[in-house]
Amino acid sequence: MSLKKLKAELLADLEGKAEYQRIKPRFDVAKAILEMRRTLALTQRELAEKAGIKQSHIARIESGKQSPRLETIAGIAASVGYTVEFRLVPMDQASEDGLE
């Protein structure tokens, strides 16, 4: 079964959709950090050194296993010349592509 089909099945269920919406921000952050790091051609260790944190912390963030504080995200971004932009979007207008 493809990830897309599995996601569609989960979102068809009200409890599945609620859980997806609960965890989606964590995976959006993970995806953004990972994409930024890859764009800069940095290893997790190199990014961690620049940000002054442990490589394992970067790994947990990128895997979605840890929800970092906003200050941590901003610190990681700033350490490599990026900034964080934050916005709130009504759920019915939000993109649901975080796990695709």
Short mmCIF file of C-alpha atoms in Angstrom, two decimals:
data_model
loop_
_atom_site.label_atom_id
_atom_site.label_comp_id
_atom_site.label_asym_id
_atom_site.label_seq_id
_atom_site.Cartn_x
_atom_site.Cartn_y
_atom_site.Cartn_z
CA MET A 1 0.00 0.00 0.00
CA SER A 2 1.36 3.43 -0.90
CA LEU A 3 1.86 6.15 1.68
CA LYS A 4 -0.64 8.32 -0.19
CA LYS A 5 -3.33 5.61 -0.04
CA LEU A 6 -2.64 4.92 3.64
CA LYS A 7 -2.86 8.62 4.42
CA ALA A 8 -6.20 8.88 2.56
CA GLU A 9 -7.58 5.97 4.58
CA LEU A 10 -6.41 7.47 7.87
CA LEU A 11 -7.85 10.88 7.04
CA ALA A 12 -11.20 9.32 6.17
CA ASP A 13 -11.51 8.25 9.79
CA LEU A 14 -12.38 11.08 12.23
CA GLU A 15 -10.00 9.84 14.92
CA GLY A 16 -7.25 9.32 12.35
CA LYS A 17 -7.76 12.82 11.00
CA ALA A 18 -7.64 14.32 14.49
CA GLU A 19 -4.37 12.49 15.24
CA TYR A 20 -2.90 13.58 11.89
CA GLN A 21 -3.74 17.21 12.63
CA ARG A 22 -2.21 16.86 16.09
CA ILE A 23 1.15 15.55 14.86
CA LYS A 24 1.40 17.39 11.50
CA PRO A 25 3.20 20.47 12.91
CA ARG A 26 5.96 18.25 14.31
CA PHE A 27 6.55 16.70 10.88
CA ASP A 28 6.34 20.09 9.14
CA VAL A 29 9.19 21.29 11.38
CA ALA A 30 11.13 18.09 10.75
CA LYS A 31 10.74 18.49 6.99
CA ALA A 32 11.76 22.16 7.08
CA ILE A 33 14.91 21.51 9.15
CA LEU A 34 15.89 18.56 6.96
CA GLU A 35 15.34 20.50 3.72
CA MET A 36 17.31 23.49 5.04
CA ARG A 37 20.19 21.24 6.10
CA ARG A 38 20.27 19.45 2.75
CA THR A 39 20.09 22.74 0.82
CA LEU A 40 23.17 23.87 2.73
CA ALA A 41 24.86 20.48 2.15
CA LEU A 42 25.45 20.02 5.88
CA THR A 43 25.54 16.81 7.86
CA GLN A 44 23.50 16.57 11.04
CA ARG A 45 26.75 16.82 12.98
CA GLU A 46 27.82 20.00 11.15
CA LEU A 47 24.42 21.64 11.70
CA ALA A 48 24.46 20.64 15.36
CA GLU A 49 27.93 22.13 15.85
CA LYS A 50 26.85 25.42 14.26
CA ALA A 51 23.71 25.51 16.42
CA GLY A 52 25.53 24.52 19.61
CA ILE A 53 23.45 21.40 20.21
CA LYS A 54 24.04 17.65 19.98
CA GLN A 55 23.77 15.76 16.69
CA SER A 56 21.30 13.40 18.33
CA HIS A 57 18.99 16.36 19.00
CA ILE A 58 18.99 17.22 15.27
CA ALA A 59 18.31 13.56 14.47
CA ARG A 60 15.31 13.42 16.83
CA ILE A 61 13.89 16.64 15.38
CA GLU A 62 14.34 15.47 11.77
CA SER A 63 12.74 12.09 12.52
CA GLY A 64 9.70 13.74 14.10
CA LYS A 65 10.40 12.00 17.41
CA GLN A 66 10.86 15.30 19.21
CA SER A 67 8.90 18.54 19.08
CA PRO A 68 11.46 21.29 19.57
CA ARG A 69 10.64 24.58 21.23
CA LEU A 70 10.25 27.56 18.92
CA GLU A 71 13.43 29.06 20.41
CA THR A 72 15.35 25.92 19.44
CA ILE A 73 14.05 26.02 15.87
CA ALA A 74 14.93 29.72 15.61
CA GLY A 75 18.40 29.06 17.03
CA ILE A 76 19.09 26.27 14.56
CA ALA A 77 17.93 28.46 11.68
CA ALA A 78 19.90 31.52 12.81
CA SER A 79 23.08 29.48 13.18
CA VAL A 80 23.15 29.03 9.40
CA GLY A 81 21.78 32.41 8.35
CA TYR A 82 18.07 31.54 8.18
CA THR A 83 15.08 32.96 10.01
CA VAL A 84 11.77 31.43 11.01
CA GLU A 85 8.46 32.71 9.68
CA PHE A 86 5.36 31.64 11.55
CA ARG A 87 1.75 31.79 10.42
CA LEU A 88 -1.59 30.45 11.54
CA VAL A 89 -3.88 29.00 8.88
CA PRO A 90 -7.50 27.83 9.24
CA MET A 91 -7.56 24.04 9.19
CA ASP A 92 -9.88 23.92 6.19
CA GLN A 93 -7.34 25.99 4.20
CA ALA A 94 -4.18 24.23 5.35
CA SER A 95 -2.18 21.99 3.06
CA GLU A 96 -2.25 18.34 4.14
CA ASP A 97 0.98 17.27 2.44
CA GLY A 98 3.18 16.92 5.51
CA LEU A 99 3.46 13.13 5.33
CA GLU A 100 3.58 12.58 1.60
#
